[in-house]
CSV table of C-alpha atoms and ligand atoms in Angstrom, one decimal:
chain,number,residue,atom,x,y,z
A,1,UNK,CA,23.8,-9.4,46.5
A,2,UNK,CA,20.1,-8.3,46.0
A,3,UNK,CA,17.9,-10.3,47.5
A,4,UNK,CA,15.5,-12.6,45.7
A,5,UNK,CA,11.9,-11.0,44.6
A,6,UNK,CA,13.6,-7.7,45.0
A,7,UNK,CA,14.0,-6.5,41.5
A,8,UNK,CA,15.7,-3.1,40.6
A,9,UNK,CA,12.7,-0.8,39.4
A,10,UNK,CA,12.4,-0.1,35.4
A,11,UNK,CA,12.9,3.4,35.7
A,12,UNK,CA,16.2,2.5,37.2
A,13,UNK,CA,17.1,-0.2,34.7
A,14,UNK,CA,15.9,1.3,31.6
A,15,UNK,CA,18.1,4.3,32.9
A,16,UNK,CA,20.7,4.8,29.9
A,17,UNK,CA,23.9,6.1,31.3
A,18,UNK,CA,26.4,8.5,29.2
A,19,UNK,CA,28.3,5.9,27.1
A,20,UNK,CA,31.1,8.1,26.1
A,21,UNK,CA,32.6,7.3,29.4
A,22,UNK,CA,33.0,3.6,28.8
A,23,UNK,CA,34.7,4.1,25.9
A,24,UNK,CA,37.1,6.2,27.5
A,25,UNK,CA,37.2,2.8,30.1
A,26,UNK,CA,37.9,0.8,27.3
A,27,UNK,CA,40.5,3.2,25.6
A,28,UNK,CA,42.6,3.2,29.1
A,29,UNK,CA,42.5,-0.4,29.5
A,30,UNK,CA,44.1,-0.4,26.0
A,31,UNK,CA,47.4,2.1,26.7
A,32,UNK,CA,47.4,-0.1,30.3
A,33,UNK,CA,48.6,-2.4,27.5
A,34,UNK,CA,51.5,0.0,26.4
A,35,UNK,CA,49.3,0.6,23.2
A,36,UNK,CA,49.5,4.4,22.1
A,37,UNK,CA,45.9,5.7,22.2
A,38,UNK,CA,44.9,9.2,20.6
A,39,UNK,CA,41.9,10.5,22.8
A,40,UNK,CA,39.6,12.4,20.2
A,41,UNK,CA,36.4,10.6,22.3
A,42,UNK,CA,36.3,13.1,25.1
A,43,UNK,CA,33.4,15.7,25.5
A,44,UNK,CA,35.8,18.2,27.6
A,45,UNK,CA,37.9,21.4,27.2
A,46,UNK,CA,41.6,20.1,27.2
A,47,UNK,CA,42.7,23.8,28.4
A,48,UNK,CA,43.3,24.5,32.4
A,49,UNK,CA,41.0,26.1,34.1
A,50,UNK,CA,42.0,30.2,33.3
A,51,UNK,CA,43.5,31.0,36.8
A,52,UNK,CA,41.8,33.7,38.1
A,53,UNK,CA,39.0,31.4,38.7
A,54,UNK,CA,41.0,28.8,40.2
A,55,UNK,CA,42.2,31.5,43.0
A,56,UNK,CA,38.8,32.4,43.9
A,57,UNK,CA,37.9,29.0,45.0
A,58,UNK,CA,41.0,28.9,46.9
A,59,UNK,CA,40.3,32.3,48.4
A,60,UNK,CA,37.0,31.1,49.5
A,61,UNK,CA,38.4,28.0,50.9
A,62,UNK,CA,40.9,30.0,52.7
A,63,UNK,CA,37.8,32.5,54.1
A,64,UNK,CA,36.5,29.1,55.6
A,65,UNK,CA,33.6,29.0,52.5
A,66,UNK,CA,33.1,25.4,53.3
A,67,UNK,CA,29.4,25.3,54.3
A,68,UNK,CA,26.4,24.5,52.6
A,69,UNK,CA,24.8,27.7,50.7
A,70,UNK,CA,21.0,28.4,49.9
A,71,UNK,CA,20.0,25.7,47.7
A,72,UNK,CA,19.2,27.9,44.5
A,73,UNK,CA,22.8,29.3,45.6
A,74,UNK,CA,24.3,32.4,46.5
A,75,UNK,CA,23.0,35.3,46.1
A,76,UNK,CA,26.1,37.1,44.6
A,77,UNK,CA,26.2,34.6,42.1
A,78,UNK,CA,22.6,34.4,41.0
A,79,UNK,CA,23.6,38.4,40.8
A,80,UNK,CA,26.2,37.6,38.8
A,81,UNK,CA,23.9,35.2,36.2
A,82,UNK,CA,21.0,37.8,35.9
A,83,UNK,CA,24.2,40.5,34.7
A,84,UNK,CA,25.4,37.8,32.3
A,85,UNK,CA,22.0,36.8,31.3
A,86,UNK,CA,20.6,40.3,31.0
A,87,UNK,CA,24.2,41.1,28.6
A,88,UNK,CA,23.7,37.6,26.6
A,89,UNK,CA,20.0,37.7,26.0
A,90,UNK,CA,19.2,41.5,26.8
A,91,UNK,CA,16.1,40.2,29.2
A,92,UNK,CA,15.4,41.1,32.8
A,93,UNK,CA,15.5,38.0,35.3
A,94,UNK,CA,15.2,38.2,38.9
A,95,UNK,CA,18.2,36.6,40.5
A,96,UNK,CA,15.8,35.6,43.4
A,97,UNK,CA,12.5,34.3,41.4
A,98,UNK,CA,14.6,33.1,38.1
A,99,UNK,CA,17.4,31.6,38.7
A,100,UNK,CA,18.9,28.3,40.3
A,101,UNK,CA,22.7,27.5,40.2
A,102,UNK,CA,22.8,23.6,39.7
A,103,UNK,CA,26.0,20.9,40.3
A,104,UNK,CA,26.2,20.9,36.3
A,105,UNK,CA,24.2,21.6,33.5
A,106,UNK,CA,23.5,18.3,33.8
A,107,UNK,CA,21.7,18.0,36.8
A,108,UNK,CA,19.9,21.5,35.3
A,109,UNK,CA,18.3,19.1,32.6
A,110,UNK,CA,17.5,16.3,35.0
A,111,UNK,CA,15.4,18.9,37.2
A,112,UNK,CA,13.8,20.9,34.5
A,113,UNK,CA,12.2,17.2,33.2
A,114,UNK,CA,11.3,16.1,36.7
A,115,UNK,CA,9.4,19.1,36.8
A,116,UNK,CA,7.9,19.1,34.0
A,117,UNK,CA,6.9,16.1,32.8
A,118,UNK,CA,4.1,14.2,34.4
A,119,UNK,CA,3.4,10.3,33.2
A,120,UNK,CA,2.8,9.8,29.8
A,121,UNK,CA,4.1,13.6,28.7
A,122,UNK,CA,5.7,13.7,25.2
A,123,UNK,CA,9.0,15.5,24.8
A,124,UNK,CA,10.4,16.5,21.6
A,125,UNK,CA,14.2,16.1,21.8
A,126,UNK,CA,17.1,15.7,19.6
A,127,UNK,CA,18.4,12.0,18.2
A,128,UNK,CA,21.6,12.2,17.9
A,129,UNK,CA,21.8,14.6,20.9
A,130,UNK,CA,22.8,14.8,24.3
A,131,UNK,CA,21.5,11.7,26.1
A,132,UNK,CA,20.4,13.4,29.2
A,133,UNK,CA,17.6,14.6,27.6
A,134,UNK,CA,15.8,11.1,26.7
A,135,UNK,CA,17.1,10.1,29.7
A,136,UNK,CA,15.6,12.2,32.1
A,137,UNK,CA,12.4,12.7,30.5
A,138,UNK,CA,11.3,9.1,30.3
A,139,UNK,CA,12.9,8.8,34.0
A,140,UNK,CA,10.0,11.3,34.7
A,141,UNK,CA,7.5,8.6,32.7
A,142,UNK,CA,7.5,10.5,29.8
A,143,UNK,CA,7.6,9.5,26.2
A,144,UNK,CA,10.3,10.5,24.2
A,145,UNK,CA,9.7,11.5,20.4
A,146,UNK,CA,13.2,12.1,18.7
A,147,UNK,CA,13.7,14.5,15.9
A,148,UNK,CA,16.2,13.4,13.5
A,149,UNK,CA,19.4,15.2,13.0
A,150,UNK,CA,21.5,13.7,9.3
A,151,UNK,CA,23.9,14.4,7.2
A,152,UNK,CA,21.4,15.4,4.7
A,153,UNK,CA,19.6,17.9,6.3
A,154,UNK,CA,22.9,19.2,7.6
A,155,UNK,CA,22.4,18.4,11.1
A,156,UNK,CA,19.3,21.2,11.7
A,157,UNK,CA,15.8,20.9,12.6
A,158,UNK,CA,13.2,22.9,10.9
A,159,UNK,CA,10.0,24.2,12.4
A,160,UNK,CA,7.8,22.3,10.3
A,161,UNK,CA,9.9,18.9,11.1
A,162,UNK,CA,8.6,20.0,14.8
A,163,UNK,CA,5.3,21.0,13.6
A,164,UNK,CA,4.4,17.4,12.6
A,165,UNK,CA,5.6,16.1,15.9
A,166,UNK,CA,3.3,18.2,17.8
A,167,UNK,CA,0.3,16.5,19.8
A,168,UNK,CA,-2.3,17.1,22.1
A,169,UNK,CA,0.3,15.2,25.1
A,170,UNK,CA,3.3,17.4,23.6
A,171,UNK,CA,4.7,19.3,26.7
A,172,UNK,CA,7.9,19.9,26.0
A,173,UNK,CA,10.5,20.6,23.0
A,174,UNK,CA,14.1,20.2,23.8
A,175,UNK,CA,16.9,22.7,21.8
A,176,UNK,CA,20.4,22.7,21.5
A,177,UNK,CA,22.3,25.0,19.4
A,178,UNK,CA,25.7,24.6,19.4
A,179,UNK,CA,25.3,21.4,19.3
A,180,UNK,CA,26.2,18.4,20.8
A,181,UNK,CA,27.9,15.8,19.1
A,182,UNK,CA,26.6,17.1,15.2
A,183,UNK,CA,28.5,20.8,15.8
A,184,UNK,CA,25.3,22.1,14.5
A,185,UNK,CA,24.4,25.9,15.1
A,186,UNK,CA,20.9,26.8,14.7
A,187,UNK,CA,19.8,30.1,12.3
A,188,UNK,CA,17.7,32.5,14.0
A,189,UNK,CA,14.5,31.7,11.9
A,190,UNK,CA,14.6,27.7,13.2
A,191,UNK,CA,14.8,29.4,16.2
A,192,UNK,CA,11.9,32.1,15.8
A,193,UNK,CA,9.6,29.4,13.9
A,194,UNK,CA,10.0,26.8,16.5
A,195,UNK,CA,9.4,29.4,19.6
A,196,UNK,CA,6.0,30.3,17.4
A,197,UNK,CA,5.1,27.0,17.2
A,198,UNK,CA,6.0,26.4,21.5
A,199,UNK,CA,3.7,29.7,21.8
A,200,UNK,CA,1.0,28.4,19.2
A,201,UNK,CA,0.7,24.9,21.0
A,202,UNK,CA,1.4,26.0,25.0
A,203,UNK,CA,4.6,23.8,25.1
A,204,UNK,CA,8.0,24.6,27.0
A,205,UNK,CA,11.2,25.0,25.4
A,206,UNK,CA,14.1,23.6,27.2
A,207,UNK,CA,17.3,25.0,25.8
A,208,UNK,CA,20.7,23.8,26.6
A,209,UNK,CA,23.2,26.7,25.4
A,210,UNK,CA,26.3,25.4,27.4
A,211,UNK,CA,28.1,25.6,24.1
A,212,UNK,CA,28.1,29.4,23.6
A,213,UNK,CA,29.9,31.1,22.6
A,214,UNK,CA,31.8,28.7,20.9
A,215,UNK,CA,30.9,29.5,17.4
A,216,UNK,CA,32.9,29.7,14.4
A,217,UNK,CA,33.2,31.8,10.9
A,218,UNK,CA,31.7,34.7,12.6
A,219,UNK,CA,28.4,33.3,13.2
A,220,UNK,CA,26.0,34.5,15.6
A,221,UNK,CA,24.3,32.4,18.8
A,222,UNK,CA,20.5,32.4,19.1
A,223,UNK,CA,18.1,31.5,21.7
A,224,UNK,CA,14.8,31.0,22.1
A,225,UNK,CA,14.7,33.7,24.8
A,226,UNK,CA,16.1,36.2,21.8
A,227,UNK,CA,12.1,35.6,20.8
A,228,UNK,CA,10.3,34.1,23.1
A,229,UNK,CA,6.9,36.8,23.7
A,230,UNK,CA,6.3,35.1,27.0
A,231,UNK,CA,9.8,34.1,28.1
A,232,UNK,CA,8.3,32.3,30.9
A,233,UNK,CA,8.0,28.5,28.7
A,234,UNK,CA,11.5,29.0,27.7
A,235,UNK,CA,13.5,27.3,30.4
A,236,UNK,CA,17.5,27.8,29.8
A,237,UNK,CA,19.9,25.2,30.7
A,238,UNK,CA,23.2,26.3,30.5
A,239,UNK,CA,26.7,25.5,32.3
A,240,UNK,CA,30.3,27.0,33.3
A,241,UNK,CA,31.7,23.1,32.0
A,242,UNK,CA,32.5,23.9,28.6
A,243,UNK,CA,32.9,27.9,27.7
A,244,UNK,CA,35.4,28.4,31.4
A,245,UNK,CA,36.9,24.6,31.0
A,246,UNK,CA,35.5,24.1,34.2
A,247,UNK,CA,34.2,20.0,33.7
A,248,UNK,CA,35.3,18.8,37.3
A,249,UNK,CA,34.2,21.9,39.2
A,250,UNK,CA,30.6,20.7,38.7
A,251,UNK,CA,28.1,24.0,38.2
A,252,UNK,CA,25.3,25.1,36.3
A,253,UNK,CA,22.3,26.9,36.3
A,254,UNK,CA,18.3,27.1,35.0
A,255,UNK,CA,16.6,30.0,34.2
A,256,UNK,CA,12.8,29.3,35.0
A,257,UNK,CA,9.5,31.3,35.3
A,258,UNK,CA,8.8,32.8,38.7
A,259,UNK,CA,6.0,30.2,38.9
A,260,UNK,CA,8.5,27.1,37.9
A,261,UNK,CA,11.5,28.1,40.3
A,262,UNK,CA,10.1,26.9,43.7
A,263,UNK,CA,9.6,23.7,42.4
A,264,UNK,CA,12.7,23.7,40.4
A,265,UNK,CA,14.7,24.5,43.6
A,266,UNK,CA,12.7,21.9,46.0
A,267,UNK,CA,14.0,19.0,43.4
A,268,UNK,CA,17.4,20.1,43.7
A,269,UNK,CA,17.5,20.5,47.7
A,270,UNK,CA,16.0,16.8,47.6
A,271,UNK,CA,19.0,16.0,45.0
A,272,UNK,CA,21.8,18.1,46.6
A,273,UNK,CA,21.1,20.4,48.8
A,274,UNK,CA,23.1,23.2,47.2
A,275,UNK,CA,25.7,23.7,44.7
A,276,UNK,CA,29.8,23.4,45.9
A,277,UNK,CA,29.9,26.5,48.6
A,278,UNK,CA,33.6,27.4,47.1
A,279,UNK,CA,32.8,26.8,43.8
A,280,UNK,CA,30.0,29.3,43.2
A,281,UNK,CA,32.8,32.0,44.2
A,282,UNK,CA,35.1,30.5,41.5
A,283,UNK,CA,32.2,30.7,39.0
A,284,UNK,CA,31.5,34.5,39.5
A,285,UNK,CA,35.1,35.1,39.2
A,286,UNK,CA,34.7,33.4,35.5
A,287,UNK,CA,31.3,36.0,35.1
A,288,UNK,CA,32.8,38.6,36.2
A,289,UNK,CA,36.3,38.2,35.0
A,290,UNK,CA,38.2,38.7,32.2
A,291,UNK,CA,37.1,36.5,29.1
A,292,UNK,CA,40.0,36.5,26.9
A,293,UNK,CA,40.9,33.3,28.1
A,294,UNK,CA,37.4,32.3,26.7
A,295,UNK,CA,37.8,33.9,23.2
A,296,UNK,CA,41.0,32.6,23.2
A,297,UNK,CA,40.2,28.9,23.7
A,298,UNK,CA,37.4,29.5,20.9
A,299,UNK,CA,40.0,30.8,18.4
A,300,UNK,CA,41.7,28.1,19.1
A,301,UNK,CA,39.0,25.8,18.3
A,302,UNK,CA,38.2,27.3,15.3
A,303,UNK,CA,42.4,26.6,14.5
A,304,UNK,CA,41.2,22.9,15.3
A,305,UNK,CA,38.4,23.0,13.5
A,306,UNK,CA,39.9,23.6,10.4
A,307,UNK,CA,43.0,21.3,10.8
A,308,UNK,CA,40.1,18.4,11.5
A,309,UNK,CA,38.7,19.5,7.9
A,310,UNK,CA,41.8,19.4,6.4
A,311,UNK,CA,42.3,16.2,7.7
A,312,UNK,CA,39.0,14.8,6.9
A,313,UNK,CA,39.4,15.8,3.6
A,314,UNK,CA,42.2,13.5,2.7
A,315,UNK,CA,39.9,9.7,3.4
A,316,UNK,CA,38.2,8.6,0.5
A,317,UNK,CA,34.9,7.0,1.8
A,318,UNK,CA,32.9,9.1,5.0
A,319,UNK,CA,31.2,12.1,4.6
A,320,UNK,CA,30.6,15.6,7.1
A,321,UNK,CA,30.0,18.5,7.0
A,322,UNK,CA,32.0,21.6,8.4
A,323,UNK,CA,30.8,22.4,12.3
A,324,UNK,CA,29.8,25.7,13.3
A,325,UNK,CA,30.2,25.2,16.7
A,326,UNK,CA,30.9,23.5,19.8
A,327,UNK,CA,34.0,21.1,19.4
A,328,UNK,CA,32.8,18.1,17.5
A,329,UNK,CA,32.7,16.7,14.1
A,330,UNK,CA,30.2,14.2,13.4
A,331,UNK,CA,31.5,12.0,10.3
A,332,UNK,CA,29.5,9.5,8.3
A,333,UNK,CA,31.1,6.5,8.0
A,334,UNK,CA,28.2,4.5,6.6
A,335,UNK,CA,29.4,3.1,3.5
A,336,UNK,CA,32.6,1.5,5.9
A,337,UNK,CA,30.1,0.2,8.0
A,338,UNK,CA,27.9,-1.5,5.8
A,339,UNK,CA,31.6,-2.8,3.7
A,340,UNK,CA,32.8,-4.2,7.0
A,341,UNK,CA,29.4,-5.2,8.2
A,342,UNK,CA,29.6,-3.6,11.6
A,343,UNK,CA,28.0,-1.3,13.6
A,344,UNK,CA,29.6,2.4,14.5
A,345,UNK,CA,30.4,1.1,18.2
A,346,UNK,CA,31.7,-2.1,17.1
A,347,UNK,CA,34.1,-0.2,14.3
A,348,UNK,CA,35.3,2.3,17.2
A,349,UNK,CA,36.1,-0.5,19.7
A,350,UNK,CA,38.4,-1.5,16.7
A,351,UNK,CA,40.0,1.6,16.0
A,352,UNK,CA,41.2,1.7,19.8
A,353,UNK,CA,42.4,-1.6,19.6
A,354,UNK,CA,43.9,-2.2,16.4
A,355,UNK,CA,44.8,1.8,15.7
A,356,UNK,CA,45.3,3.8,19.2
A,357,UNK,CA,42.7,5.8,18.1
A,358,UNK,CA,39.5,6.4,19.8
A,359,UNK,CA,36.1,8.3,19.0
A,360,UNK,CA,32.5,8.3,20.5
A,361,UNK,CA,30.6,5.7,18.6
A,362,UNK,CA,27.1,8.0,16.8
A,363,UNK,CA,24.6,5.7,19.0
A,364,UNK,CA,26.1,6.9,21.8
A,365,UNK,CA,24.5,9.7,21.5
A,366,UNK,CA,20.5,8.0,20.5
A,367,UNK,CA,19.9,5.1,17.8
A,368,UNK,CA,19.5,7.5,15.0
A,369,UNK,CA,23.6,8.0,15.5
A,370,UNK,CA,24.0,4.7,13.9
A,371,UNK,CA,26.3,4.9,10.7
A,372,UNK,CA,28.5,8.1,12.7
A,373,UNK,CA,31.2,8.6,14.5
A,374,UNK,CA,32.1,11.8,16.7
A,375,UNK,CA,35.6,13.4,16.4
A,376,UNK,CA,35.9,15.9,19.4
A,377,UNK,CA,38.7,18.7,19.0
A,378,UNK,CA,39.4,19.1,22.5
A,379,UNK,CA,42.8,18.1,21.8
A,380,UNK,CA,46.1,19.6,20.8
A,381,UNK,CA,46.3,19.8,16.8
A,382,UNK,CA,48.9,17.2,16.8
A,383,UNK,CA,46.6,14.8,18.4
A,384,UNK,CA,44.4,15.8,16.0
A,385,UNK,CA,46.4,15.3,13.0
A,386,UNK,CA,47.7,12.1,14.0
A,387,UNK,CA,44.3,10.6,15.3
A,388,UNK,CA,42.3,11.3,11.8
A,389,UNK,CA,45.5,10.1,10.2
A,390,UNK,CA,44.8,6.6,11.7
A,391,UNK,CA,41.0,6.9,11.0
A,392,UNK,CA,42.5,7.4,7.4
A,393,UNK,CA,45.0,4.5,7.5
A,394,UNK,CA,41.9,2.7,9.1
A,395,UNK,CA,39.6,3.5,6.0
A,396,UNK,CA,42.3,2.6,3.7
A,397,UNK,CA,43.3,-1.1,4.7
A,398,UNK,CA,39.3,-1.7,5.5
A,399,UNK,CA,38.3,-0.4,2.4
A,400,UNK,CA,40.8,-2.2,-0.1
A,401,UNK,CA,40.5,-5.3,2.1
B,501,PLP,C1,24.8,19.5,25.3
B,501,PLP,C2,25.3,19.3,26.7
B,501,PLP,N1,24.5,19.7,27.7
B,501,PLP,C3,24.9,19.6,29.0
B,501,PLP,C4,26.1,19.0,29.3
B,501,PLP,C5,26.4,18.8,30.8
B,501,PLP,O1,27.4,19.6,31.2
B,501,PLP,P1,27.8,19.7,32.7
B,501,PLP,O2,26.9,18.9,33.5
B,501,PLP,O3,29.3,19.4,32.8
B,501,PLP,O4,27.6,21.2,33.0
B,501,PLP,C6,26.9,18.5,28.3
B,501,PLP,C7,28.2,17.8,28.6
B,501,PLP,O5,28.7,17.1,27.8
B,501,PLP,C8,26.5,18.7,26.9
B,501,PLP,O6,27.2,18.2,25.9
């Protein structure tokens, strides 16, 4: 019970959680029912864990690694991320001034914006995009000025879109290529132009790569450190979650400036202390370890990719375009929308309860989502098939109805 003339503060109410998890609520309670429900909703690798990096958490645990750690983590694998970051991005980084290991790239975003951002601060982030970016920034009292990923302008952001964005409060521009949900992978001129324009203006660039490598049809990954002059305002956000199909092992990591990382790191002891003791040996086992079982899993996506295409291709009626990375399709379904008179979260409720098939409703991921639906292929190809078959059977009935 809260007490009368407490009320719960607006930073805390305003606070938009990650919605793809109630739909996945909402999709259980459905198969509680007996009901049948394909899962193309969930933002996760369905692969294991690759083993190796299971048995070096156990090692640990059996070494008695059940401690807390410094709070920026250990130094073997802050080692271990300068190596990877030094081979990924080809610049030097001082594992002791540069980098913090976080609990999830999640918590790596929530830091880098309470850092940043003072009260009234405008961030420049992607809409539809990941929502911890809105979220965190205006938790820090910032404003939040989305740039519009569509259909149209194939899911990308040009440097001039930016450009006219930019004012005198500006502080920050958010980036994320491969991205989340459009499947969007950004060319290396966006990428140059925009880091210009962050050098030009003074601004930081916070940008979330926890999707490379998963890139498709050859294509290459670019980041703003690749051009950054002063590398220092480019602070990367970047995970273990999504390219080891480690989600539940909960670990991260920033790269900041020298002059950025003591702050950085006194957020996250106030948050957490430190990182998982055992799970930072697990995660330099996955650096320093073989990555087939990475380039497998994005072969395998790519398979995915292309059988969601196929798919796609057959329902008269939506509209996408092919993804280049990550593992999502984002599919507009406007013209069933406006026919049925329903909004994209509304629609997707439906399709769990009336087809067994569920997706992430497009304003889950920021309003300009509205009119979308993301299909992630973090499922088996059979799934696949027979979830976008039942988006098509969907289609069908609503569209002849
Ligand atoms: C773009 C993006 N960034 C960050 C994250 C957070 O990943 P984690 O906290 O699991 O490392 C996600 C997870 O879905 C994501 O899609």
């Amino acid at each position: 019970m809260v007490v009368e003339s407490f009320s719960i503060p607006d930073r805390v109410v305003n606070l938009k959680a990650e919605a793809a998890f109630t739909v996945l609520e909402k999709a259980k309670l459905v198969e509680r029912r007996g009901v049948d429900v394909v899962h193309l909703e969930i933002g996760e690798p369905d692969f294991d864990t690759p083993q190796h990096i299971k048995d070096a958490a156990i090692e640990a645990l059996k070494k008695g690694e059940t401690h807390y750690t410094p709070t920026p983590g250990i130094p073997e694998l802050r080692e271990a991320l300068s190596e990877y970051v030094k081979n990924i991005y080809g610049i030097d980084v001082d594992w002791r001034s540069n980098i913090a290991v976080t609990v999830g790239a999640k918590q790596a975003v929530f830091a880098a914006m309470l850092t940043l951002l003072k009260e009234g601060d405008e961030v420049i982030y992607p809409n539809p995009g990941y929502p911890a970016y809105s979220s965190a920034a205006s938790y820090a009292g910032a404003k939040t000025i989305p740039y519009k990923l569509t259909i149209d302008n194939n899911f990308s952001v040009k440097p001039e879109d930016i450009s006219e964005m930019i004012t005198s409060k500006t502080k920050v521009i958010v980036l994320n290529s491969p991205h989340n949900p459009c499947g969007s992978v950004m060319s290396s001129e966006d990428v140059r132009g925009i880091v210009e324009l962050a050098e030009d203006h003074n601004l930081y660039i916070v940008s979330d790569e926890i999707y490379q490598p998963i890139l498709f049809d050859g294509l290459r990954h670019y980041s703003p450190l690749n051009y950054a002059t002063d590398t220092d305002r480019v602070i990367l956000v970047d995970g273990f979650s999504k390219r080891y199909a480690m989600t539940g092992w909960r670990i991260g990591y920033l790269v900041v400036s020298k002059d950025l990382h003591p702050y950085i790191v006194k957020v996250l002891n106030v948050m957490t202390s430190c990182p998982v003791s055992f799970v930072q040996r697990a995660a330099i086992a996955a650096l320093r370890g073989p990555q087939e079982p990475v380039y497998e899993m994005v072969k395998e996506y790519e398979k995915r990719r292309n059988v969601v295409i196929e798919e796609l291709s057959k329902i008269d009626g939506i509209r996408f375009v092919k993804p280049a990375g990550a593992f999502y399709a984002f599919i507009d379904i406007s013209n069933i929308l406006r026919k049925i008179n329903k909004t994209s979260e509304e629609f997707v409720l439906d399709l769990i309860e009336k087809y067994g098939v569920a997706f992430l409703h497009g304003t889950a991921m920021g309003e300009y989502g509205e009119g979308y639906i993301r299909i992630s292929f973090a499922n088996s190809i059979d799934n696949i098939r027979k979830g976008i078959r039942r988006l098509g059977q969907a289609v069908k009935e609503v569209m002849t109805e």
